[in-house]
mmCIF file of C-alpha atoms and ligand atoms in Angstrom:
data_model
loop_
_atom_site.group_PDB
_atom_site.id
_atom_site.type_symbol
_atom_site.label_atom_id
_atom_site.label_comp_id
_atom_site.label_asym_id
_atom_site.label_seq_id
_atom_site.Cartn_x
_atom_site.Cartn_y
_atom_site.Cartn_z
ATOM 1 C CA MET A 1 -14.315 -13.332 26.545
ATOM 2 C CA ARG A 2 -10.667 -12.474 26.221
ATOM 3 C CA ILE A 3 -8.550 -12.895 23.199
ATOM 4 C CA VAL A 4 -5.925 -15.704 23.428
ATOM 5 C CA ASP A 5 -4.456 -15.747 20.150
ATOM 6 C CA ALA A 6 -4.486 -13.910 16.784
ATOM 7 C CA ARG A 7 -2.509 -15.398 13.525
ATOM 8 C CA VAL A 8 -1.629 -13.746 10.231
ATOM 9 C CA ILE A 9 -1.891 -16.185 7.830
ATOM 10 C CA VAL A 10 -0.404 -15.258 4.108
ATOM 11 C CA THR A 11 -1.903 -17.869 1.701
ATOM 12 C CA CYS A 12 -1.864 -17.487 -2.399
ATOM 13 C CA PRO A 13 -4.470 -19.579 -4.105
ATOM 14 C CA GLY A 14 -4.111 -17.774 -7.086
ATOM 15 C CA ARG A 15 -3.470 -14.406 -5.950
ATOM 16 C CA ASN A 16 -1.875 -13.044 -2.500
ATOM 17 C CA PHE A 17 -4.550 -12.729 0.963
ATOM 18 C CA VAL A 18 -3.888 -11.882 4.171
ATOM 19 C CA THR A 19 -5.725 -12.684 7.215
ATOM 20 C CA LEU A 20 -6.372 -12.493 10.799
ATOM 21 C CA LYS A 21 -7.736 -15.210 12.742
ATOM 22 C CA ILE A 22 -8.687 -13.895 16.677
ATOM 23 C CA VAL A 23 -9.171 -17.330 19.274
ATOM 24 C CA THR A 24 -11.068 -16.178 22.365
ATOM 25 C CA SER A 25 -10.809 -17.836 25.354
ATOM 26 C CA ASP A 26 -14.158 -19.294 24.771
ATOM 27 C CA GLY A 27 -12.727 -21.014 21.645
ATOM 28 C CA VAL A 28 -14.992 -18.751 19.352
ATOM 29 C CA THR A 29 -12.521 -17.404 16.463
ATOM 30 C CA GLY A 30 -13.425 -14.510 13.819
ATOM 31 C CA VAL A 31 -11.677 -13.548 10.544
ATOM 32 C CA GLY A 32 -10.819 -10.559 9.258
ATOM 33 C CA ASP A 33 -9.195 -9.561 5.652
ATOM 34 C CA ALA A 34 -6.008 -7.471 5.724
ATOM 35 C CA THR A 35 -5.107 -7.647 2.006
ATOM 36 C CA LEU A 36 -3.139 -4.678 0.507
ATOM 37 C CA ASN A 37 -2.574 -5.230 -2.987
ATOM 38 C CA GLY A 38 0.843 -5.621 -3.997
ATOM 39 C CA ARG A 39 1.913 -4.562 -0.029
ATOM 40 C CA GLU A 40 0.506 -7.893 1.665
ATOM 41 C CA LEU A 41 3.470 -7.923 3.847
ATOM 42 C CA ALA A 42 3.882 -4.876 5.138
ATOM 43 C CA VAL A 43 0.058 -5.117 6.262
ATOM 44 C CA ALA A 44 1.268 -8.625 8.091
ATOM 45 C CA SER A 45 4.164 -7.195 9.516
ATOM 46 C CA TYR A 46 2.329 -4.260 11.024
ATOM 47 C CA LEU A 47 -0.425 -7.022 12.344
ATOM 48 C CA ARG A 48 2.307 -9.363 13.580
ATOM 49 C CA ASP A 49 4.844 -6.900 15.281
ATOM 50 C CA HIS A 50 2.681 -3.836 16.457
ATOM 51 C CA VAL A 51 -0.961 -5.374 16.537
ATOM 52 C CA VAL A 52 -1.445 -8.944 17.836
ATOM 53 C CA PRO A 53 0.779 -8.383 20.845
ATOM 54 C CA THR A 54 -1.346 -5.489 21.782
ATOM 55 C CA LEU A 55 -4.718 -7.749 21.384
ATOM 56 C CA ILE A 56 -3.907 -10.583 23.605
ATOM 57 C CA GLY A 57 -5.636 -10.424 26.768
ATOM 58 C CA ARG A 58 -8.168 -7.863 25.213
ATOM 59 C CA ASP A 59 -11.826 -8.171 26.255
ATOM 60 C CA ALA A 60 -13.100 -9.296 22.289
ATOM 61 C CA SER A 61 -16.473 -7.876 22.921
ATOM 62 C CA ARG A 62 -14.954 -4.074 22.877
ATOM 63 C CA ILE A 63 -15.003 -3.612 18.836
ATOM 64 C CA GLU A 64 -15.257 -0.127 19.362
ATOM 65 C CA ASP A 65 -12.828 0.148 21.975
ATOM 66 C CA THR A 66 -10.515 -1.506 20.224
ATOM 67 C CA TRP A 67 -10.554 0.104 17.520
ATOM 68 C CA GLN A 68 -10.275 3.649 18.962
ATOM 69 C CA TYR A 69 -7.061 1.903 20.806
ATOM 70 C CA LEU A 70 -5.714 0.651 17.749
ATOM 71 C CA TYR A 71 -6.182 4.330 15.614
ATOM 72 C CA ARG A 72 -5.488 7.140 18.270
ATOM 73 C CA GLY A 73 -3.025 4.592 20.232
ATOM 74 C CA ALA A 74 -0.301 4.283 17.175
ATOM 75 C CA TYR A 75 0.156 8.164 16.959
ATOM 76 C CA TRP A 76 0.449 7.526 13.228
ATOM 77 C CA ARG A 77 -2.974 7.663 12.280
ATOM 78 C CA ARG A 78 -4.866 6.708 8.600
ATOM 79 C CA GLY A 79 -3.208 5.365 5.588
ATOM 80 C CA PRO A 80 -3.650 2.114 3.253
ATOM 81 C CA VAL A 81 -1.164 0.112 5.704
ATOM 82 C CA THR A 82 -2.722 0.981 9.157
ATOM 83 C CA MET A 83 -5.867 1.080 8.232
ATOM 84 C CA SER A 84 -6.305 -2.421 6.640
ATOM 85 C CA ALA A 85 -4.486 -4.037 9.745
ATOM 86 C CA ILE A 86 -7.291 -1.694 12.072
ATOM 87 C CA ALA A 87 -10.155 -3.206 9.239
ATOM 88 C CA ALA A 88 -8.699 -6.700 10.006
ATOM 89 C CA VAL A 89 -8.940 -6.636 13.502
ATOM 90 C CA ASP A 90 -12.670 -4.950 14.083
ATOM 91 C CA THR A 91 -13.989 -7.522 11.006
ATOM 92 C CA ALA A 92 -12.757 -10.434 13.339
ATOM 93 C CA LEU A 93 -13.999 -8.535 16.151
ATOM 94 C CA TRP A 94 -17.745 -8.314 14.280
ATOM 95 C CA ASP A 95 -17.482 -11.979 13.381
ATOM 96 C CA ILE A 96 -17.010 -13.242 16.920
ATOM 97 C CA LYS A 97 -19.697 -11.044 18.359
ATOM 98 C CA GLY A 98 -22.132 -12.590 15.761
ATOM 99 C CA LYS A 99 -21.268 -15.858 16.508
ATOM 100 C CA VAL A 100 -21.550 -15.537 20.310
ATOM 101 C CA ALA A 101 -25.447 -13.822 19.520
ATOM 102 C CA GLY A 102 -25.754 -16.419 17.401
ATOM 103 C CA LEU A 103 -27.107 -13.870 14.963
ATOM 104 C CA PRO A 104 -25.320 -13.205 10.891
ATOM 105 C CA VAL A 105 -23.737 -9.806 11.518
ATOM 106 C CA TYR A 106 -26.360 -7.807 9.469
ATOM 107 C CA GLN A 107 -29.017 -8.751 11.842
ATOM 108 C CA LEU A 108 -26.412 -6.818 14.547
ATOM 109 C CA LEU A 109 -26.432 -3.824 12.017
ATOM 110 C CA GLY A 110 -30.207 -3.107 12.186
ATOM 111 C CA GLY A 111 -30.919 -5.897 10.443
ATOM 112 C CA ARG A 112 -32.465 -6.261 6.477
ATOM 113 C CA CYS A 113 -32.692 -2.719 4.260
ATOM 114 C CA ARG A 114 -33.573 -4.965 1.206
ATOM 115 C CA ASP A 115 -33.991 -8.611 0.218
ATOM 116 C CA GLY A 116 -30.490 -9.029 -1.550
ATOM 117 C CA VAL A 117 -27.064 -6.762 -2.860
ATOM 118 C CA THR A 118 -27.588 -5.796 -6.636
ATOM 119 C CA VAL A 119 -23.950 -6.634 -7.919
ATOM 120 C CA TYR A 120 -22.377 -5.847 -11.048
ATOM 121 C CA GLY A 121 -19.697 -8.016 -13.041
ATOM 122 C CA HIS A 122 -16.763 -6.744 -15.104
ATOM 123 C CA ALA A 123 -17.134 -7.527 -18.969
ATOM 124 C CA ASN A 124 -13.637 -6.417 -20.214
ATOM 125 C CA ALA A 125 -12.141 -7.395 -23.841
ATOM 126 C CA GLU A 126 -9.918 -6.011 -26.162
ATOM 127 C CA THR A 127 -12.377 -4.932 -29.251
ATOM 128 C CA VAL A 128 -15.975 -3.747 -29.338
ATOM 129 C CA PRO A 129 -17.657 -6.903 -30.859
ATOM 130 C CA GLU A 130 -15.940 -9.165 -27.617
ATOM 131 C CA VAL A 131 -16.839 -7.063 -25.227
ATOM 132 C CA LEU A 132 -20.196 -7.170 -26.355
ATOM 133 C CA ALA A 133 -20.153 -10.770 -26.206
ATOM 134 C CA GLU A 134 -18.790 -10.254 -22.566
ATOM 135 C CA VAL A 135 -21.773 -8.080 -21.411
ATOM 136 C CA ALA A 136 -24.034 -10.919 -23.212
ATOM 137 C CA ARG A 137 -22.366 -13.467 -21.093
ATOM 138 C CA TYR A 138 -22.952 -11.223 -17.655
ATOM 139 C CA VAL A 139 -26.715 -10.598 -18.591
ATOM 140 C CA ASP A 140 -27.216 -14.621 -19.249
ATOM 141 C CA LEU A 141 -25.793 -15.106 -15.985
ATOM 142 C CA GLY A 142 -28.509 -12.686 -14.600
ATOM 143 C CA TYR A 143 -26.655 -9.849 -13.797
ATOM 144 C CA ARG A 144 -28.591 -6.582 -13.677
ATOM 145 C CA ALA A 145 -25.377 -4.255 -13.978
ATOM 146 C CA VAL A 146 -22.161 -4.326 -15.989
ATOM 147 C CA ARG A 147 -18.891 -2.419 -16.344
ATOM 148 C CA VAL A 148 -17.483 -2.359 -19.704
ATOM 149 C CA GLN A 149 -13.889 -1.785 -20.401
ATOM 150 C CA THR A 150 -12.036 -2.687 -23.717
ATOM 151 C CA ALA A 151 -8.704 -2.029 -24.985
ATOM 152 C CA VAL A 152 -7.590 1.331 -26.288
ATOM 153 C CA PRO A 153 -6.852 1.400 -29.855
ATOM 154 C CA GLY A 154 -3.531 2.293 -30.600
ATOM 155 C CA LEU A 155 -1.668 1.044 -27.231
ATOM 156 C CA PRO A 156 0.028 -2.116 -26.442
ATOM 157 C CA ALA A 157 -2.120 -3.123 -23.069
ATOM 158 C CA THR A 158 -4.993 -1.265 -21.162
ATOM 159 C CA TYR A 159 -4.815 -1.518 -17.646
ATOM 160 C CA GLY A 160 -8.317 -3.120 -16.254
ATOM 161 C CA VAL A 161 -8.136 -5.163 -19.621
ATOM 162 C CA GLY A 162 -6.705 -9.007 -18.990
ATOM 163 C CA LYS A 163 -6.336 -11.935 -20.679
ATOM 164 C CA ASP A 164 -8.489 -14.010 -18.746
ATOM 165 C CA ARG A 165 -12.393 -13.142 -18.641
ATOM 166 C CA MET A 166 -14.335 -14.285 -15.758
ATOM 167 C CA PHE A 167 -11.283 -14.384 -13.112
ATOM 168 C CA TYR A 168 -9.106 -11.103 -14.466
ATOM 169 C CA GLU A 169 -6.189 -10.478 -11.879
ATOM 170 C CA PRO A 170 -4.118 -7.025 -12.772
ATOM 171 C CA ALA A 171 -1.180 -7.852 -10.139
ATOM 172 C CA ASP A 172 0.975 -9.789 -12.588
ATOM 173 C CA ALA A 173 4.741 -9.477 -11.562
ATOM 174 C CA ALA A 174 7.019 -9.307 -8.835
ATOM 175 C CA ILE A 175 8.796 -6.317 -10.221
ATOM 176 C CA PRO A 176 5.774 -4.235 -11.844
ATOM 177 C CA THR A 177 5.060 -4.262 -15.436
ATOM 178 C CA GLU A 178 5.273 -1.061 -17.622
ATOM 179 C CA THR A 179 2.285 -0.083 -19.359
ATOM 180 C CA THR A 180 1.021 2.864 -21.825
ATOM 181 C CA TRP A 181 -1.559 5.486 -21.664
ATOM 182 C CA SER A 182 -2.499 7.987 -24.458
ATOM 183 C CA THR A 183 -5.578 10.018 -22.635
ATOM 184 C CA GLU A 184 -6.431 11.110 -26.676
ATOM 185 C CA ARG A 185 -7.058 8.082 -27.751
ATOM 186 C CA TYR A 186 -9.277 6.716 -24.495
ATOM 187 C CA LEU A 187 -11.436 9.568 -24.946
ATOM 188 C CA VAL A 188 -12.344 9.119 -28.801
ATOM 189 C CA HIS A 189 -12.929 5.694 -27.860
ATOM 190 C CA THR A 190 -14.858 5.177 -24.928
ATOM 191 C CA PRO A 191 -18.181 7.045 -26.328
ATOM 192 C CA GLN A 192 -17.838 4.656 -28.967
ATOM 193 C CA VAL A 193 -17.757 1.729 -26.633
ATOM 194 C CA PHE A 194 -20.943 2.564 -24.664
ATOM 195 C CA ALA A 195 -22.778 3.702 -27.866
ATOM 196 C CA ALA A 196 -22.496 -0.240 -28.939
ATOM 197 C CA VAL A 197 -23.671 -1.729 -25.836
ATOM 198 C CA ARG A 198 -26.641 0.902 -25.659
ATOM 199 C CA ASP A 199 -27.388 -0.335 -28.732
ATOM 200 C CA GLU A 200 -27.012 -4.046 -28.024
ATOM 201 C CA PHE A 201 -28.848 -3.826 -24.639
ATOM 202 C CA GLY A 202 -31.132 -1.702 -24.902
ATOM 203 C CA PRO A 203 -31.899 1.362 -21.957
ATOM 204 C CA HIS A 204 -32.345 -0.668 -19.110
ATOM 205 C CA LEU A 205 -29.361 -2.801 -18.232
ATOM 206 C CA LYS A 206 -26.997 -0.797 -15.761
ATOM 207 C CA LEU A 207 -23.793 0.433 -17.260
ATOM 208 C CA LEU A 208 -20.535 0.977 -15.331
ATOM 209 C CA HIS A 209 -17.085 2.494 -16.421
ATOM 210 C CA ASP A 210 -13.998 2.413 -14.709
ATOM 211 C CA ALA A 211 -11.188 5.352 -15.940
ATOM 212 C CA HIS A 212 -8.554 4.493 -13.158
ATOM 213 C CA HIS A 213 -7.429 8.006 -12.020
ATOM 214 C CA ARG A 214 -6.658 8.614 -15.576
ATOM 215 C CA LEU A 215 -7.633 11.824 -16.035
ATOM 216 C CA THR A 216 -7.996 15.630 -15.347
ATOM 217 C CA PRO A 217 -10.795 17.315 -13.968
ATOM 218 C CA ILE A 218 -11.671 18.798 -17.648
ATOM 219 C CA GLU A 219 -10.737 15.829 -19.578
ATOM 220 C CA ALA A 220 -13.565 13.867 -17.245
ATOM 221 C CA ALA A 221 -15.958 16.503 -17.495
ATOM 222 C CA ARG A 222 -15.754 16.285 -21.782
ATOM 223 C CA LEU A 223 -15.893 12.293 -20.824
ATOM 224 C CA GLY A 224 -18.843 12.723 -18.641
ATOM 225 C CA LYS A 225 -20.367 15.125 -21.459
ATOM 226 C CA ASP A 226 -19.764 12.543 -24.139
ATOM 227 C CA LEU A 227 -21.242 9.229 -22.103
ATOM 228 C CA GLU A 228 -24.316 11.324 -21.414
ATOM 229 C CA PRO A 229 -26.763 9.895 -23.736
ATOM 230 C CA TYR A 230 -25.613 6.518 -22.695
ATOM 231 C CA ARG A 231 -27.100 7.454 -19.373
ATOM 232 C CA LEU A 232 -24.114 4.808 -17.181
ATOM 233 C CA THR A 233 -25.150 4.331 -13.527
ATOM 234 C CA TRP A 234 -21.510 5.615 -12.776
ATOM 235 C CA LEU A 235 -18.289 6.900 -14.011
ATOM 236 C CA GLU A 236 -15.778 5.897 -11.565
ATOM 237 C CA ASP A 237 -12.312 7.099 -10.416
ATOM 238 C CA PRO A 238 -12.546 9.711 -13.235
ATOM 239 C CA VAL A 239 -9.190 11.469 -11.405
ATOM 240 C CA PRO A 240 -7.471 10.908 -8.246
ATOM 241 C CA ALA A 241 -8.558 12.297 -5.355
ATOM 242 C CA GLU A 242 -6.176 13.409 -3.316
ATOM 243 C CA LEU A 243 -7.799 17.281 -4.210
ATOM 244 C CA GLN A 244 -11.017 16.295 -3.325
ATOM 245 C CA GLU A 245 -12.243 19.751 -4.706
ATOM 246 C CA GLY A 246 -10.918 18.646 -8.050
ATOM 247 C CA PHE A 247 -14.208 17.030 -8.311
ATOM 248 C CA ARG A 248 -16.409 20.108 -8.206
ATOM 249 C CA LEU A 249 -14.997 21.229 -12.062
ATOM 250 C CA ILE A 250 -16.384 17.805 -13.229
ATOM 251 C CA ARG A 251 -19.807 18.380 -11.812
ATOM 252 C CA GLN A 252 -20.424 21.355 -13.459
ATOM 253 C CA HIS A 253 -20.102 20.243 -16.475
ATOM 254 C CA THR A 254 -21.922 16.491 -16.671
ATOM 255 C CA THR A 255 -24.713 14.830 -15.398
ATOM 256 C CA THR A 256 -23.142 11.639 -15.660
ATOM 257 C CA PRO A 257 -23.062 10.085 -12.061
ATOM 258 C CA ILE A 258 -19.264 9.670 -10.460
ATOM 259 C CA ALA A 259 -18.249 7.291 -8.310
ATOM 260 C CA VAL A 260 -14.636 7.152 -6.406
ATOM 261 C CA GLY A 261 -13.110 6.023 -3.223
ATOM 262 C CA GLU A 262 -11.898 2.137 -3.569
ATOM 263 C CA VAL A 263 -7.941 3.650 -2.505
ATOM 264 C CA PHE A 264 -9.840 5.967 0.589
ATOM 265 C CA ASN A 265 -8.561 4.424 3.722
ATOM 266 C CA THR A 266 -10.601 6.985 6.294
ATOM 267 C CA ILE A 267 -13.779 9.199 6.353
ATOM 268 C CA PHE A 268 -11.411 12.165 6.216
ATOM 269 C CA ASP A 269 -10.714 11.284 2.215
ATOM 270 C CA CYS A 270 -14.121 11.403 0.993
ATOM 271 C CA GLN A 271 -15.325 14.239 4.060
ATOM 272 C CA GLN A 272 -15.441 17.368 1.110
ATOM 273 C CA LEU A 273 -16.890 15.149 -1.691
ATOM 274 C CA ILE A 274 -19.751 13.942 0.258
ATOM 275 C CA THR A 275 -20.858 16.683 1.903
ATOM 276 C CA GLU A 276 -20.498 18.833 -0.903
ATOM 277 C CA GLN A 277 -22.187 16.384 -2.929
ATOM 278 C CA LEU A 278 -19.808 16.430 -5.476
ATOM 279 C CA ILE A 279 -20.126 12.763 -5.851
ATOM 280 C CA ASP A 280 -22.846 9.999 -6.336
ATOM 281 C CA TYR A 281 -21.087 6.671 -5.081
ATOM 282 C CA VAL A 282 -18.756 6.246 -2.197
ATOM 283 C CA ARG A 283 -16.567 2.982 -3.399
ATOM 284 C CA THR A 284 -14.734 2.277 -0.438
ATOM 285 C CA THR A 285 -14.756 -1.235 1.212
ATOM 286 C CA VAL A 286 -14.297 -2.907 4.403
ATOM 287 C CA VAL A 287 -10.715 -4.056 4.323
ATOM 288 C CA ARG A 288 -9.700 -0.544 3.147
ATOM 289 C CA ALA A 289 -11.193 1.965 5.466
ATOM 290 C CA GLY A 290 -10.448 0.630 9.072
ATOM 291 C CA GLY A 291 -13.561 -2.722 9.301
ATOM 292 C CA ILE A 292 -17.334 -2.294 9.598
ATOM 293 C CA SER A 293 -17.335 0.023 12.503
ATOM 294 C CA HIS A 294 -15.564 2.643 10.287
ATOM 295 C CA LEU A 295 -17.264 1.871 7.266
ATOM 296 C CA ARG A 296 -20.441 2.450 8.499
ATOM 297 C CA ARG A 297 -19.404 6.254 9.472
ATOM 298 C CA ILE A 298 -18.666 7.165 5.940
ATOM 299 C CA PHE A 299 -22.052 5.309 4.518
ATOM 300 C CA ASP A 300 -23.826 7.330 7.363
ATOM 301 C CA LEU A 301 -22.525 10.395 6.649
ATOM 302 C CA ALA A 302 -23.128 9.970 3.032
ATOM 303 C CA ALA A 303 -26.814 9.234 3.440
ATOM 304 C CA LEU A 304 -27.000 12.537 5.129
ATOM 305 C CA HIS A 305 -25.961 14.187 1.652
ATOM 306 C CA HIS A 306 -27.368 11.976 -1.079
ATOM 307 C CA VAL A 307 -24.857 9.526 -1.554
ATOM 308 C CA ARG A 308 -24.802 6.343 -2.029
ATOM 309 C CA SER A 309 -22.412 3.110 -1.273
ATOM 310 C CA GLY A 310 -20.772 1.224 -4.667
ATOM 311 C CA SER A 311 -18.286 -0.798 -2.281
ATOM 312 C CA HIS A 312 -14.937 -2.201 -4.231
ATOM 313 C CA GLY A 313 -14.951 -6.099 -4.503
ATOM 314 C CA ALA A 314 -12.244 -6.909 -6.571
ATOM 315 C CA THR A 315 -10.494 -10.287 -6.596
ATOM 316 C CA ASP A 316 -8.063 -8.830 -4.225
ATOM 317 C CA LEU A 317 -10.630 -8.367 -1.827
ATOM 318 C CA SER A 318 -11.032 -11.654 -0.133
ATOM 319 C CA PRO A 319 -14.239 -13.726 0.468
ATOM 320 C CA VAL A 320 -13.759 -12.057 4.037
ATOM 321 C CA CYS A 321 -13.756 -8.742 2.891
ATOM 322 C CA MET A 322 -17.067 -9.866 0.898
ATOM 323 C CA ALA A 323 -18.537 -11.529 2.941
ATOM 324 C CA ALA A 324 -18.610 -8.504 5.646
ATOM 325 C CA ALA A 325 -19.348 -5.530 3.055
ATOM 326 C CA LEU A 326 -22.264 -7.975 2.229
ATOM 327 C CA HIS A 327 -23.604 -7.742 5.962
ATOM 328 C CA VAL A 328 -23.330 -3.660 5.373
ATOM 329 C CA ASP A 329 -24.753 -3.832 2.293
ATOM 330 C CA LEU A 330 -27.674 -5.229 3.236
ATOM 331 C CA SER A 331 -28.821 -2.987 6.188
ATOM 332 C CA ILE A 332 -27.629 0.305 5.311
ATOM 333 C CA PRO A 333 -30.407 2.471 3.843
ATOM 334 C CA ASN A 334 -28.154 4.167 1.386
ATOM 335 C CA PHE A 335 -26.863 1.106 -0.467
ATOM 336 C CA GLY A 336 -26.234 1.452 -4.141
ATOM 337 C CA LEU A 337 -24.604 -1.091 -6.013
ATOM 338 C CA GLN A 338 -21.593 -3.680 -4.996
ATOM 339 C CA GLU A 339 -18.929 -5.088 -7.541
ATOM 340 C CA TYR A 340 -18.740 -8.667 -7.389
ATOM 341 C CA MET A 341 -15.529 -9.867 -9.314
ATOM 342 C CA ARG A 342 -15.317 -13.504 -9.227
ATOM 343 C CA HIS A 343 -12.540 -15.605 -6.815
ATOM 344 C CA THR A 344 -11.044 -18.370 -8.913
ATOM 345 C CA GLU A 345 -11.709 -22.242 -6.989
ATOM 346 C CA ALA A 346 -8.910 -22.412 -5.253
ATOM 347 C CA THR A 347 -9.673 -19.075 -3.167
ATOM 348 C CA ASP A 348 -12.990 -20.647 -2.534
ATOM 349 C CA GLU A 349 -11.832 -23.733 -1.540
ATOM 350 C CA VAL A 350 -9.071 -21.317 1.355
ATOM 351 C CA PHE A 351 -12.096 -19.385 2.194
ATOM 352 C CA PRO A 352 -15.418 -21.333 2.292
ATOM 353 C CA HIS A 353 -18.452 -19.141 2.864
ATOM 354 C CA ALA A 354 -21.632 -18.696 2.990
ATOM 355 C CA TYR A 355 -22.682 -15.890 0.484
ATOM 356 C CA ARG A 356 -24.604 -17.130 -2.286
ATOM 357 C CA PHE A 357 -24.808 -15.545 -6.175
ATOM 358 C CA ALA A 358 -28.429 -15.588 -7.336
ATOM 359 C CA ASP A 359 -30.545 -13.559 -10.072
ATOM 360 C CA GLY A 360 -28.323 -11.025 -10.216
ATOM 361 C CA TYR A 361 -27.844 -10.192 -6.580
ATOM 362 C CA LEU A 362 -25.495 -11.718 -3.700
ATOM 363 C CA HIS A 363 -26.998 -12.981 -0.598
ATOM 364 C CA PRO A 364 -24.783 -13.193 2.693
ATOM 365 C CA GLY A 365 -26.363 -16.158 3.856
ATOM 366 C CA GLU A 366 -27.889 -16.553 7.909
ATOM 367 C CA GLU A 367 -24.800 -18.115 9.667
ATOM 368 C CA PRO A 368 -23.735 -16.167 12.967
ATOM 369 C CA GLY A 369 -21.150 -14.097 12.459
ATOM 370 C CA LEU A 370 -19.985 -13.223 8.945
ATOM 371 C CA GLY A 371 -20.564 -16.965 7.381
ATOM 372 C CA VAL A 372 -16.943 -17.064 6.223
ATOM 373 C CA ASP A 373 -13.808 -18.911 7.269
ATOM 374 C CA ILE A 374 -10.236 -19.506 6.231
ATOM 375 C CA ASP A 375 -9.223 -22.956 5.922
ATOM 376 C CA GLU A 376 -5.505 -22.829 7.520
ATOM 377 C CA SER A 377 -4.366 -26.157 6.022
ATOM 378 C CA ALA A 378 -5.798 -25.653 2.607
ATOM 379 C CA ALA A 379 -4.120 -22.253 2.963
ATOM 380 C CA ALA A 380 -0.911 -23.760 3.852
ATOM 381 C CA ARG A 381 -0.732 -25.366 0.454
ATOM 382 C CA TYR A 382 -0.179 -22.021 -1.399
ATOM 383 C CA PRO A 383 2.567 -19.846 -0.249
ATOM 384 C CA TYR A 384 2.957 -16.473 -0.851
ATOM 385 C CA ALA A 385 4.011 -15.327 -4.196
ATOM 386 C CA PRO A 386 5.173 -11.958 -4.950
ATOM 387 C CA ALA A 387 2.933 -9.791 -7.292
ATOM 388 C CA SER A 388 2.442 -6.065 -8.432
ATOM 389 C CA LEU A 389 0.082 -3.731 -9.883
ATOM 390 C CA PRO A 390 1.456 -2.503 -13.097
ATOM 391 C CA VAL A 391 2.946 1.222 -13.776
ATOM 392 C CA ASN A 392 1.214 3.564 -16.267
ATOM 393 C CA ARG A 393 3.391 5.715 -18.631
ATOM 394 C CA LEU A 394 2.265 8.123 -21.561
ATOM 395 C CA THR A 395 3.302 7.334 -24.910
ATOM 396 C CA ASP A 396 6.864 9.958 -24.882
ATOM 397 C CA GLY A 397 7.576 7.500 -21.746
ATOM 398 C CA SER A 398 7.195 9.938 -18.588
ATOM 399 C CA MET A 399 5.607 8.396 -15.701
ATOM 400 C CA HIS A 400 1.910 9.051 -16.012
ATOM 401 C CA ASN A 401 1.031 12.532 -14.291
ATOM 402 C CA TRP A 402 -1.760 11.515 -12.166
HETATM 403 O O1 LIG B 1 -6.107 -3.530 -6.367
HETATM 404 C C1 LIG B 1 -6.297 -2.739 -7.503
HETATM 405 C C2 LIG B 1 -7.519 -3.217 -8.026
HETATM 406 O O2 LIG B 1 -8.854 -3.589 -6.888
HETATM 407 C C3 LIG B 1 -8.471 -2.508 -8.809
HETATM 408 O O3 LIG B 1 -7.565 -2.264 -10.185
HETATM 409 C C4 LIG B 1 -9.966 -2.523 -9.577
HETATM 410 O O4 LIG B 1 -10.055 -0.415 -9.942
HETATM 411 C C5 LIG B 1 -10.600 -1.533 -9.450
HETATM 412 C C6 LIG B 1 -12.213 -1.887 -9.796
HETATM 413 O O5 LIG B 1 -13.036 -1.022 -9.766
HETATM 414 O O6 LIG B 1 -12.512 -3.133 -9.407
HETATM 415 MG MG1 LIG B 2 -11.785 0.718 -9.806
#
């Protein structure tokens, strides 16, 4: 079974997505997500100009060999553009293998380890009373875990807190918007938010918070300590993670569990974090880390060191990535939580999918392969529109230091 065609489809049903569709000589198709928020066309070009020509004529069943060929063969290893492109190929080949076998991909990965995939939603709002109402909305929908973000009083805008609620999208302008940040204000305000949320919702709802890489290790340690009474499931991205050993300092000071990894693209980005048990959850996902094959390597290493998965699932990861992530989530022993930011109706129309939310869980469905596709004629109705993530400055006008 040879690869006879591979199409790169760029579409913008509310936000940009890049999708690879591979077609085999038997007429079986597979899809892979290649979306890199704000840098979509770089991955589309990497695929079209450099990867697709090498795929034509290849044996579609050789997933691991193709992965190694693309990773080692390029000479230039790693990086978000390369690894998103490799991820798309890998994901599409797993989809094809499942369809050929007549099995959902999670069965090929070893079968179910759990009945459903526990997900968390995003409650975000300007003020504490508003965010309490948002948390209540998620609880009413059946969620068992909620991420809580509010605006920081005194700052004009806070990353992660949008005007829209259920369908919040941070990439908002072709040329990046600039926002302002004050760690001092944030560190005072955030524990007050969680005191109010715990008070209202009691001890059992899982609560999470994302610091978006804004802090130094000692500031993160302070926040972790101040949040301890409210027993968070995790504090996410407390510091940037280029310096993995920076997490040692946080660990020395707080028992608040730490999650990181949405920007990681290979196992080498988190090897020290995992083997030294400096984190509790590793948050990379299928599209960012070279597809299902490489993500499984990361999660297997994590399992040896008491680290659980907590895969990224924001709106910039397409339904193709979400479907693939759910097959991984269902089949690994050390699953922790899956992020689930709902896509818009237009996105769901372009990407028909079998996965369903029920009672706080996502279920990937039983269709052979990944259970997701791209409707190419619907996709063609939504042309690419440039959009970038905002840039952050400190209150004195300097670029945020980390
Ligand atoms: O593309 C960036 C977003 O996916 C990111 O800002 C969302 O931090 C995020 C999260 O945890 O979902
Ligand atoms: Mg995050």
